[in-house]
XYZ file of C-alpha atoms in Angstrom:
82
model
C 56.346 -86.181 -43.030
C 52.688 -85.391 -42.898
C 51.292 -88.533 -44.427
C 48.051 -90.250 -43.552
C 46.501 -87.182 -41.935
C 43.476 -86.785 -44.183
C 44.611 -83.265 -45.183
C 42.441 -81.487 -47.735
C 44.911 -78.633 -48.385
C 48.428 -77.431 -47.711
C 48.873 -73.872 -46.512
C 50.282 -71.339 -48.997
C 52.933 -70.518 -46.418
C 54.591 -73.879 -47.082
C 56.502 -72.005 -49.744
C 58.277 -70.081 -47.068
C 60.084 -73.172 -45.815
C 63.174 -72.532 -47.933
C 65.270 -75.324 -46.366
C 62.661 -78.044 -46.865
C 64.276 -80.840 -48.871
C 61.822 -83.631 -48.107
C 58.009 -83.599 -48.235
C 55.969 -86.725 -47.766
C 52.225 -85.941 -48.153
C 51.062 -89.432 -49.257
C 47.735 -90.889 -48.257
C 45.866 -87.607 -47.618
C 42.894 -86.104 -49.386
C 44.758 -83.491 -51.388
C 43.381 -82.575 -54.810
C 45.518 -79.505 -55.541
C 48.858 -77.988 -54.443
C 49.665 -74.421 -53.552
C 51.633 -72.591 -56.196
C 54.040 -71.484 -53.512
C 55.427 -75.004 -53.522
C 57.408 -74.337 -56.616
C 59.616 -71.896 -54.619
C 61.021 -74.852 -52.764
C 63.855 -77.056 -53.863
C 61.652 -80.125 -53.976
C 61.654 -80.777 -57.755
C 65.262 -81.790 -58.073
C 66.831 -85.291 -58.030
C 68.478 -84.620 -54.620
C 65.183 -83.890 -52.876
C 62.370 -86.205 -51.815
C 58.802 -85.428 -52.763
C 56.202 -88.160 -52.095
C 52.760 -87.424 -53.413
C 51.173 -90.811 -53.984
C 47.707 -91.886 -52.961
C 45.860 -88.547 -53.035
C 42.818 -87.838 -55.164
C 44.643 -85.280 -57.405
C 42.814 -83.346 -60.090
C 43.433 -84.879 -63.538
C 46.046 -82.340 -64.651
C 48.229 -82.849 -61.587
C 47.901 -86.603 -61.940
C 48.894 -86.391 -65.592
C 51.918 -84.235 -64.723
C 52.996 -86.700 -62.029
C 52.928 -89.539 -64.573
C 55.662 -87.677 -66.480
C 57.858 -86.471 -63.589
C 57.997 -83.933 -60.724
C 59.808 -81.366 -62.925
C 56.786 -81.416 -65.257
C 54.534 -80.913 -62.213
C 56.546 -77.881 -61.209
C 56.138 -76.496 -64.749
C 52.379 -77.057 -64.582
C 52.041 -75.400 -61.151
C 53.924 -72.350 -62.497
C 51.809 -72.175 -65.651
C 48.919 -69.763 -66.228
C 46.601 -72.696 -66.839
C 46.907 -73.888 -63.187
C 44.201 -72.283 -61.059
C 43.769 -73.323 -57.510
């Protein structure tokens, strides 16, 4: 849990935390996510990924309105540029 810390970015190395099953980054100042996040098992129903209350760029916000699997697809796409 790293919520309410006024973070502006997450390190790319977060993708190396292979056993991470819960990530709560609510109430920060994040606008984008590192692509390495998709290497983690955070986009499945058994994991917990809390992203609310960050000033996301429009495309991430639109993806989140659909579901986290859609967000993972967007992060993996060629159109996502951090």
